[in-house]
mmCIF file of C-alpha atoms in Angstrom:
data_model
loop_
_atom_site.group_PDB
_atom_site.id
_atom_site.type_symbol
_atom_site.label_atom_id
_atom_site.label_comp_id
_atom_site.label_asym_id
_atom_site.label_seq_id
_atom_site.Cartn_x
_atom_site.Cartn_y
_atom_site.Cartn_z
ATOM 1 C CA MET A 5 0.000 0.000 0.000
ATOM 2 C CA ASN A 6 1.586 3.276 -1.074
ATOM 3 C CA ARG A 7 0.806 6.241 1.148
ATOM 4 C CA PRO A 8 -0.038 9.312 -1.007
ATOM 5 C CA PRO A 9 1.157 12.776 -0.023
ATOM 6 C CA ALA A 10 -0.934 14.383 2.720
ATOM 7 C CA PRO A 11 -3.532 16.798 1.303
ATOM 8 C CA ALA A 12 -3.048 20.505 1.819
ATOM 9 C CA ALA A 13 -6.273 20.709 3.806
ATOM 10 C CA VAL A 14 -6.633 17.702 6.055
ATOM 11 C CA PRO A 15 -10.225 16.351 6.081
ATOM 12 C CA ALA A 16 -11.863 15.435 9.350
ATOM 13 C CA GLY A 17 -10.794 11.994 10.558
ATOM 14 C CA ARG A 18 -7.705 10.249 11.710
ATOM 15 C CA GLN A 19 -4.912 8.213 10.239
ATOM 16 C CA SER A 20 -5.072 4.537 11.093
ATOM 17 C CA THR A 21 -2.670 2.838 13.437
ATOM 18 C CA ARG A 22 -0.634 -0.026 12.075
ATOM 19 C CA ASP A 23 -3.093 -2.415 13.723
ATOM 20 C CA THR A 24 -6.172 -1.325 11.763
ATOM 21 C CA LEU A 25 -7.298 -0.498 8.243
ATOM 22 C CA THR A 26 -10.246 1.595 7.060
ATOM 23 C CA TRP A 27 -12.897 -0.483 5.295
ATOM 24 C CA ALA A 28 -14.974 1.782 3.036
ATOM 25 C CA PHE A 29 -18.612 0.933 2.325
ATOM 26 C CA ALA A 30 -20.123 3.809 0.352
ATOM 27 C CA VAL A 31 -19.962 7.508 -0.509
ATOM 28 C CA THR A 32 -22.926 9.814 0.045
ATOM 29 C CA ARG A 33 -23.970 13.454 0.220
ATOM 30 C CA THR A 34 -26.571 12.667 2.885
ATOM 31 C CA PRO A 35 -24.834 11.072 5.877
ATOM 32 C CA PRO A 36 -26.959 8.666 7.924
ATOM 33 C CA PRO A 37 -27.644 9.682 11.539
ATOM 34 C CA SER A 38 -25.430 8.294 14.270
ATOM 35 C CA ASP A 39 -28.147 6.019 15.654
ATOM 36 C CA VAL A 40 -28.414 4.236 12.279
ATOM 37 C CA LEU A 41 -24.666 3.669 12.194
ATOM 38 C CA THR A 42 -24.604 2.505 15.804
ATOM 39 C CA ALA A 43 -27.407 0.018 15.178
ATOM 40 C CA THR A 44 -25.762 -1.447 12.057
ATOM 41 C CA ARG A 45 -23.475 -4.440 12.400
ATOM 42 C CA GLY A 46 -20.591 -4.297 9.964
ATOM 43 C CA HIS A 47 -17.757 -6.810 10.136
ATOM 44 C CA ASP A 48 -17.821 -8.688 13.430
ATOM 45 C CA GLU A 49 -14.094 -8.177 13.914
ATOM 46 C CA GLY A 50 -14.261 -4.406 13.376
ATOM 47 C CA GLY A 51 -15.300 -1.324 15.280
ATOM 48 C CA PRO A 52 -18.559 0.603 14.928
ATOM 49 C CA LEU A 53 -19.554 2.144 11.632
ATOM 50 C CA ARG A 54 -18.657 5.819 11.379
ATOM 51 C CA LEU A 55 -18.392 8.746 8.975
ATOM 52 C CA VAL A 56 -15.305 10.189 7.293
ATOM 53 C CA ALA A 57 -15.687 13.723 5.942
ATOM 54 C CA ALA A 58 -14.403 14.519 2.457
ATOM 55 C CA GLY A 59 -15.465 18.021 1.446
ATOM 56 C CA PRO A 60 -19.196 17.977 0.621
ATOM 57 C CA LEU A 61 -19.189 14.175 0.594
ATOM 58 C CA TRP A 62 -19.125 11.553 3.319
ATOM 59 C CA LEU A 63 -17.674 8.080 3.437
ATOM 60 C CA VAL A 64 -19.294 5.408 5.601
ATOM 61 C CA ALA A 65 -16.453 3.347 6.995
ATOM 62 C CA GLN A 66 -15.318 0.937 9.704
ATOM 63 C CA ASP A 67 -11.999 0.168 11.379
ATOM 64 C CA VAL A 68 -11.000 -3.461 10.833
ATOM 65 C CA PRO A 69 -7.939 -5.346 12.161
ATOM 66 C CA ALA A 70 -5.051 -5.334 9.702
ATOM 67 C CA ALA A 71 -4.050 -8.852 10.688
ATOM 68 C CA SER A 72 -7.342 -10.209 9.300
ATOM 69 C CA PHE A 73 -7.964 -7.727 6.479
ATOM 70 C CA ASP A 74 -4.631 -7.036 4.813
ATOM 71 C CA ALA A 75 -4.279 -8.118 1.180
ATOM 72 C CA SER A 76 -2.910 -11.602 1.834
ATOM 73 C CA SER A 77 -5.182 -12.505 4.756
ATOM 74 C CA LEU A 78 -8.345 -11.198 3.134
ATOM 75 C CA GLY A 79 -7.517 -12.733 -0.229
ATOM 76 C CA GLU A 80 -7.169 -16.113 1.432
ATOM 77 C CA ARG A 81 -10.439 -15.674 3.333
ATOM 78 C CA LEU A 82 -12.393 -14.654 0.259
ATOM 79 C CA ASN A 83 -11.381 -17.880 -1.460
ATOM 80 C CA ARG A 84 -13.555 -19.727 1.074
ATOM 81 C CA PRO A 85 -17.247 -19.542 0.071
ATOM 82 C CA GLU A 86 -18.549 -19.133 3.621
ATOM 83 C CA GLU A 87 -16.134 -16.259 4.318
ATOM 84 C CA LEU A 88 -16.932 -14.613 0.982
ATOM 85 C CA GLU A 89 -20.636 -14.669 1.814
ATOM 86 C CA ARG A 90 -20.000 -13.349 5.327
ATOM 87 C CA CYS A 91 -17.947 -10.419 3.997
ATOM 88 C CA ALA A 92 -20.494 -9.700 1.246
ATOM 89 C CA ARG A 93 -23.347 -9.547 3.756
ATOM 90 C CA ALA A 94 -21.376 -7.295 6.111
ATOM 91 C CA HIS A 95 -20.509 -4.988 3.219
ATOM 92 C CA HIS A 96 -24.121 -4.823 2.094
ATOM 93 C CA ARG A 97 -25.269 -3.946 5.612
ATOM 94 C CA GLY A 98 -22.887 -0.989 5.620
ATOM 95 C CA VAL A 99 -24.020 0.147 2.168
ATOM 96 C CA ALA A 100 -27.684 -0.199 3.158
ATOM 97 C CA ALA A 101 -27.103 1.922 6.273
ATOM 98 C CA ALA A 102 -25.440 4.596 4.143
ATOM 99 C CA ALA A 103 -28.396 4.564 1.726
ATOM 100 C CA ARG A 104 -31.087 5.161 4.355
ATOM 101 C CA PRO A 105 -31.214 8.991 3.917
ATOM 102 C CA GLY A 106 -30.443 9.244 0.199
ATOM 103 C CA PRO A 107 -28.484 7.981 -2.820
ATOM 104 C CA VAL A 108 -25.081 6.372 -2.372
ATOM 105 C CA VAL A 109 -22.201 5.169 -4.486
ATOM 106 C CA PRO A 110 -21.467 1.687 -3.130
ATOM 107 C CA LEU A 111 -17.760 0.910 -3.255
ATOM 108 C CA PRO A 112 -16.489 -2.485 -4.404
ATOM 109 C CA MET A 113 -16.352 -5.028 -1.622
ATOM 110 C CA ALA A 114 -12.957 -5.108 0.120
ATOM 111 C CA THR A 115 -12.076 -1.477 -0.595
ATOM 112 C CA LEU A 116 -9.474 -0.747 2.087
ATOM 113 C CA TYR A 117 -7.302 2.223 2.998
ATOM 114 C CA LEU A 118 -4.389 2.690 5.372
ATOM 115 C CA GLY A 119 -6.431 5.277 7.244
ATOM 116 C CA ASP A 120 -9.007 8.052 7.096
ATOM 117 C CA LEU A 121 -6.685 10.588 5.471
ATOM 118 C CA ASN A 122 -6.060 8.266 2.536
ATOM 119 C CA ALA A 123 -9.755 7.429 2.271
ATOM 120 C CA ALA A 124 -10.822 11.089 2.349
ATOM 121 C CA ARG A 125 -8.163 12.002 -0.210
ATOM 122 C CA ALA A 126 -9.426 9.290 -2.584
ATOM 123 C CA VAL A 127 -12.986 10.640 -2.307
ATOM 124 C CA SER A 128 -11.932 14.271 -2.700
ATOM 125 C CA ASP A 129 -9.837 13.471 -5.763
ATOM 126 C CA ARG A 130 -12.971 12.194 -7.508
ATOM 127 C CA GLU A 131 -15.484 14.598 -6.059
ATOM 128 C CA ALA A 132 -16.807 15.841 -9.415
ATOM 129 C CA GLU A 133 -17.394 12.326 -10.789
ATOM 130 C CA LEU A 134 -19.001 11.177 -7.574
ATOM 131 C CA CYS A 135 -21.372 14.134 -7.461
ATOM 132 C CA VAL A 136 -22.482 13.470 -11.053
ATOM 133 C CA LEU A 137 -23.044 9.820 -10.207
ATOM 134 C CA LEU A 138 -25.022 10.615 -7.048
ATOM 135 C CA ASP A 139 -27.251 12.949 -9.073
ATOM 136 C CA ARG A 140 -27.820 10.190 -11.626
ATOM 137 C CA LEU A 141 -28.798 7.666 -8.969
ATOM 138 C CA ARG A 142 -31.168 9.906 -7.013
ATOM 139 C CA GLY A 143 -34.732 8.570 -7.054
ATOM 140 C CA ARG A 144 -33.750 5.387 -8.891
ATOM 141 C CA THR A 145 -33.388 1.751 -7.898
ATOM 142 C CA GLU A 146 -32.040 -1.419 -9.451
ATOM 143 C CA TRP A 147 -34.071 -4.444 -10.501
ATOM 144 C CA ALA A 148 -32.480 -7.821 -11.251
ATOM 145 C CA VAL A 149 -33.990 -10.089 -13.906
ATOM 146 C CA LYS A 150 -32.806 -13.578 -14.783
ATOM 147 C CA ALA A 151 -34.063 -15.961 -17.450
ATOM 148 C CA HIS A 152 -33.377 -19.690 -17.611
ATOM 149 C CA ALA A 153 -34.295 -22.271 -20.192
ATOM 150 C CA ALA A 154 -37.567 -23.837 -19.070
ATOM 151 C CA GLU A 155 -37.413 -27.096 -17.146
ATOM 152 C CA ALA A 156 -39.740 -28.660 -19.694
ATOM 153 C CA SER A 157 -37.102 -28.160 -22.380
ATOM 154 C CA ALA A 158 -34.560 -29.961 -20.254
ATOM 155 C CA SER A 159 -36.994 -32.864 -19.754
ATOM 156 C CA CYS A 160 -37.537 -33.138 -23.492
ATOM 157 C CA ALA A 161 -33.779 -33.194 -24.034
ATOM 158 C CA ALA A 162 -33.428 -35.981 -21.470
ATOM 159 C CA ASP A 163 -36.212 -37.960 -23.169
ATOM 160 C CA SER A 164 -34.426 -37.540 -26.482
ATOM 161 C CA VAL A 165 -31.198 -38.905 -25.038
ATOM 162 C CA ALA A 166 -33.079 -41.903 -23.613
ATOM 163 C CA ALA A 167 -34.718 -42.529 -26.968
ATOM 164 C CA ASP A 168 -31.328 -42.341 -28.673
ATOM 165 C CA GLU A 169 -30.168 -45.217 -26.490
ATOM 166 C CA ALA A 170 -33.020 -47.488 -27.648
ATOM 167 C CA PRO A 171 -32.027 -50.325 -29.987
ATOM 168 C CA ALA A 172 -32.048 -49.302 -33.603
ATOM 169 C CA GLY A 173 -30.064 -50.144 -36.633
ATOM 170 C CA GLY A 174 -27.694 -48.327 -38.905
ATOM 171 C CA ARG A 175 -28.823 -45.452 -41.004
ATOM 172 C CA ALA A 176 -32.233 -44.989 -39.324
ATOM 173 C CA TYR A 177 -30.574 -44.630 -35.916
ATOM 174 C CA LEU A 178 -28.100 -42.016 -37.164
ATOM 175 C CA SER A 179 -30.922 -40.111 -38.840
ATOM 176 C CA ARG A 180 -32.917 -39.988 -35.581
ATOM 177 C CA VAL A 181 -29.862 -38.837 -33.601
ATOM 178 C CA SER A 182 -29.208 -36.058 -36.115
ATOM 179 C CA ALA A 183 -32.848 -34.950 -36.074
ATOM 180 C CA ARG A 184 -32.953 -34.816 -32.266
ATOM 181 C CA GLN A 185 -29.732 -32.871 -32.065
ATOM 182 C CA HIS A 186 -31.133 -30.406 -34.564
ATOM 183 C CA THR A 187 -34.351 -30.119 -32.528
ATOM 184 C CA ARG A 188 -32.422 -29.446 -29.311
ATOM 185 C CA SER A 189 -30.280 -26.848 -31.058
ATOM 186 C CA GLU A 190 -33.352 -25.080 -32.421
ATOM 187 C CA ALA A 191 -34.990 -25.093 -28.970
ATOM 188 C CA GLN A 192 -31.883 -23.551 -27.419
ATOM 189 C CA GLU A 193 -31.763 -20.863 -30.100
ATOM 190 C CA ARG A 194 -35.445 -20.028 -29.579
ATOM 191 C CA ALA A 195 -34.948 -19.780 -25.814
ATOM 192 C CA LEU A 196 -31.954 -17.498 -26.228
ATOM 193 C CA ALA A 197 -33.867 -15.303 -28.679
ATOM 194 C CA ALA A 198 -36.739 -15.098 -26.188
ATOM 195 C CA ALA A 199 -34.345 -13.985 -23.444
ATOM 196 C CA HIS A 200 -32.992 -11.252 -25.716
ATOM 197 C CA GLU A 201 -36.555 -10.143 -26.472
ATOM 198 C CA VAL A 202 -37.340 -9.915 -22.731
ATOM 199 C CA ASP A 203 -34.257 -7.768 -22.254
ATOM 200 C CA ARG A 204 -35.221 -5.448 -25.119
ATOM 201 C CA GLU A 205 -38.750 -5.035 -23.755
ATOM 202 C CA LEU A 206 -37.632 -4.210 -20.206
ATOM 203 C CA ARG A 207 -35.092 -1.667 -21.439
ATOM 204 C CA ARG A 208 -38.031 0.397 -22.730
ATOM 205 C CA TYR A 209 -39.058 1.060 -19.112
ATOM 206 C CA ALA A 210 -35.586 1.650 -17.626
ATOM 207 C CA VAL A 211 -33.216 4.601 -17.748
ATOM 208 C CA ALA A 212 -30.221 2.259 -17.993
ATOM 209 C CA ALA A 213 -29.541 -1.468 -18.236
ATOM 210 C CA THR A 214 -26.581 -3.796 -18.074
ATOM 211 C CA ARG A 215 -26.071 -7.507 -18.650
ATOM 212 C CA HIS A 216 -23.890 -9.521 -16.315
ATOM 213 C CA ARG A 217 -22.153 -12.772 -17.168
ATOM 214 C CA PRO A 218 -24.640 -15.691 -16.874
ATOM 215 C CA GLN A 219 -24.193 -17.731 -13.711
ATOM 216 C CA SER A 220 -23.273 -21.406 -13.820
ATOM 217 C CA GLU A 221 -25.796 -24.139 -13.122
ATOM 218 C CA GLN A 222 -23.785 -25.031 -10.018
ATOM 219 C CA LEU A 223 -24.281 -21.524 -8.668
ATOM 220 C CA THR A 224 -27.952 -21.178 -9.609
ATOM 221 C CA GLY A 225 -28.890 -24.669 -8.440
ATOM 222 C CA ARG A 226 -30.889 -25.235 -11.643
ATOM 223 C CA ASN A 227 -30.611 -27.971 -14.231
ATOM 224 C CA THR A 228 -31.033 -25.539 -17.097
ATOM 225 C CA PRO A 229 -28.658 -22.830 -18.359
ATOM 226 C CA GLN A 230 -29.082 -19.179 -17.436
ATOM 227 C CA LEU A 231 -29.745 -17.193 -20.605
ATOM 228 C CA LEU A 232 -30.158 -13.700 -19.148
ATOM 229 C CA ASN A 233 -28.618 -12.078 -16.072
ATOM 230 C CA ALA A 234 -29.509 -8.410 -16.334
ATOM 231 C CA ALA A 235 -29.942 -5.344 -14.131
ATOM 232 C CA TYR A 236 -32.175 -2.359 -14.874
ATOM 233 C CA LEU A 237 -32.015 1.122 -13.376
ATOM 234 C CA VAL A 238 -35.600 2.303 -12.904
ATOM 235 C CA ASP A 239 -36.987 5.698 -11.948
ATOM 236 C CA ASP A 240 -39.109 5.519 -8.826
ATOM 237 C CA ALA A 241 -41.791 7.401 -10.773
ATOM 238 C CA GLY A 242 -41.745 4.703 -13.474
ATOM 239 C CA ARG A 243 -41.603 1.689 -11.174
ATOM 240 C CA ALA A 244 -45.249 0.722 -11.794
ATOM 241 C CA ARG A 245 -44.728 0.678 -15.570
ATOM 242 C CA PHE A 246 -41.607 -1.457 -15.256
ATOM 243 C CA ALA A 247 -43.360 -3.845 -12.844
ATOM 244 C CA GLY A 248 -46.326 -4.058 -15.217
ATOM 245 C CA ALA A 249 -44.104 -5.000 -18.153
ATOM 246 C CA LEU A 250 -42.352 -7.575 -16.014
ATOM 247 C CA ALA A 251 -45.686 -9.050 -14.903
ATOM 248 C CA ARG A 252 -46.869 -9.349 -18.512
ATOM 249 C CA LEU A 253 -43.693 -11.106 -19.577
ATOM 250 C CA THR A 254 -43.913 -13.500 -16.646
ATOM 251 C CA ALA A 255 -47.652 -14.207 -16.452
ATOM 252 C CA ASP A 256 -48.737 -14.236 -20.091
ATOM 253 C CA ARG A 257 -46.310 -17.057 -20.944
ATOM 254 C CA ALA A 258 -45.472 -15.268 -24.148
ATOM 255 C CA HIS A 259 -42.135 -17.077 -23.995
ATOM 256 C CA PRO A 260 -42.847 -20.642 -22.835
ATOM 257 C CA GLY A 261 -39.290 -21.742 -23.567
ATOM 258 C CA ILE A 262 -37.852 -19.686 -20.693
ATOM 259 C CA GLU A 263 -38.551 -19.068 -17.008
ATOM 260 C CA ILE A 264 -38.166 -15.491 -15.749
ATOM 261 C CA THR A 265 -37.352 -14.507 -12.167
ATOM 262 C CA ALA A 266 -36.999 -10.961 -10.862
ATOM 263 C CA SER A 267 -36.096 -9.186 -7.631
ATOM 264 C CA GLY A 268 -35.965 -5.608 -6.442
ATOM 265 C CA PRO A 269 -35.879 -2.804 -5.699
ATOM 266 C CA TRP A 270 -32.191 -2.847 -4.778
ATOM 267 C CA ILE A 271 -29.530 -0.263 -4.131
ATOM 268 C CA PRO A 272 -28.161 0.339 -7.660
ATOM 269 C CA TYR A 273 -24.847 -1.512 -7.300
ATOM 270 C CA SER A 274 -24.633 -2.267 -11.011
ATOM 271 C CA PHE A 275 -24.860 1.410 -11.985
ATOM 272 C CA ALA A 276 -22.642 2.995 -9.341
ATOM 273 C CA ARG A 277 -19.162 2.115 -10.586
ATOM 274 C CA LEU A 278 -16.460 4.531 -11.552
ATOM 275 C CA ASP A 279 -13.936 3.749 -14.238
ATOM 276 C CA GLN A 280 -11.049 3.134 -11.846
ATOM 277 C CA GLU A 281 -10.551 0.990 -8.777
ATOM 278 C CA TRP A 282 -10.790 2.473 -5.304
ATOM 279 C CA GLY A 283 -7.968 2.124 -2.804
ATOM 280 C CA VAL A 284 -6.480 -1.296 -2.190
ATOM 281 C CA THR A 285 -9.075 -3.916 -3.081
ATOM 282 C CA ALA A 286 -9.109 -7.698 -2.973
ATOM 283 C CA ASP A 287 -11.805 -7.694 -5.685
ATOM 284 C CA PRO A 288 -9.975 -6.420 -8.791
ATOM 285 C CA ASP A 289 -13.035 -6.811 -11.007
ATOM 286 C CA GLY A 290 -15.053 -4.510 -8.771
ATOM 287 C CA ALA A 291 -18.011 -6.854 -9.178
ATOM 288 C CA ALA A 292 -21.230 -6.047 -7.391
ATOM 289 C CA PRO A 293 -22.456 -8.682 -4.957
ATOM 290 C CA ASP A 294 -25.006 -10.990 -6.462
ATOM 291 C CA HIS A 295 -28.541 -9.898 -5.604
ATOM 292 C CA GLU A 296 -29.481 -13.263 -4.189
ATOM 293 C CA SER A 297 -26.746 -13.013 -1.567
ATOM 294 C CA ARG A 298 -28.117 -9.764 -0.181
ATOM 295 C CA PRO A 299 -30.237 -9.892 2.963
#
């Protein structure tokens, strides 16, 4: 961790001791009251949540022990699924506390600084970008929508495989195998096209949208592939229209080849990223926590 030069005007806060690091949750213009911070449990190993001043902005932060949260220790912990989930939930609790009074820019999980001066300097250096982003996020929330190939399609595929194993001879058998493979391929293409159509329709009711990498079947717990993993930024004033479109797509079974699931409203993690990393982070991709892992 390289310590930058001290700013000319030192923001409120203190520089960390060698025993602790500053874990940063989120940046806001509207700091949450002290009772909200006191009532919020961050990382079990750390101190109470608190505010760090950075000009007109505020950083919600927590002191955490360096021995458990330095780059090597935290990197090792985050490779264990149970520890990754524990850290993700603690981070989300801090972000949610910051978001109680108004919009926030959630920072990537595991954004750490040597102390408050470094954290405040990082915020101040990007004040203009952060203010633009906070304005963009005001009065808007995120909705997560996922689409999977329908279970019925998977059952048909399994039946086809079983039929392929039935006794048959020569050319007729090869012809049936080729026909079934073609049928499965066409079904997959139709399902993928339907997922794209759902995405296009929902974008009409959102101010912004982004598509995340589809999750594996091991992660989703489903037997069918995930075809759409998208997030939509929706104006609070337009929430009913977005929800109505989502209900039509889900209830009317216009796309029987896919199954659609949705959740929200969420803090807009997917739309609150800046173009550069913050501080020293153990999450170089800056990925937002998956919605389903949030309390």
